[in-house]
Amino acid sequence: MKQDIHPEYHTIKVVMTDGTTFETRSTWGSEGDTLTLEIDPKSHPAWTGGGRTVVEGGQVARFKKRFGSFSLKK
């Protein structure tokens, strides 16, 4: 491994959105810094599967509304 080309790897504290904390090793910040998350896997819909909204009148519906009256028949 080459010397002096890799970032410093140290211990930081991570604070989740619900207030829980844990320590991990990272290249972010410096030794002993606290990383406060705004979005985390416990609360974000991308990980929890909740909060999906179905958009009524999407692209296909808009297309049919604009061009539905046109026909290729003679």
Short mmCIF file of C-alpha atoms in Angstrom, two decimals, residues 1 10-12 19 24 27 30-31 37-39 43 52 56-62 64 69 73-74:
data_model
loop_
_atom_site.label_atom_id
_atom_site.label_comp_id
_atom_site.label_asym_id
_atom_site.label_seq_id
_atom_site.Cartn_x
_atom_site.Cartn_y
_atom_site.Cartn_z
CA MET A 1 0.00 0.00 0.00
CA HIS A 10 -10.87 7.60 12.47
CA THR A 11 -13.77 7.16 14.91
CA ILE A 12 -16.83 9.44 14.69
CA GLY A 19 -31.84 10.52 18.65
CA THR A 24 -18.25 4.05 13.67
CA THR A 27 -13.02 9.27 6.64
CA SER A 30 -11.97 14.43 12.10
CA GLU A 31 -11.48 12.26 15.18
CA LEU A 37 -28.33 12.66 10.00
CA GLU A 38 -31.35 14.43 8.51
CA ILE A 39 -32.54 11.30 6.71
CA SER A 43 -37.50 7.02 8.80
CA ARG A 52 -45.75 6.24 -1.63
CA GLU A 56 -53.43 10.35 -10.80
CA GLY A 57 -53.22 11.68 -14.30
CA GLY A 58 -49.65 10.70 -15.08
CA GLN A 59 -47.95 10.97 -18.45
CA VAL A 60 -50.11 8.32 -20.14
CA ALA A 61 -53.33 9.91 -18.90
CA ARG A 62 -52.19 13.34 -20.07
CA LYS A 64 -54.66 10.24 -23.86
CA SER A 69 -59.61 12.12 -30.04
CA LYS A 73 -58.72 5.29 -39.30
CA LYS A 74 -60.13 6.78 -42.55
#
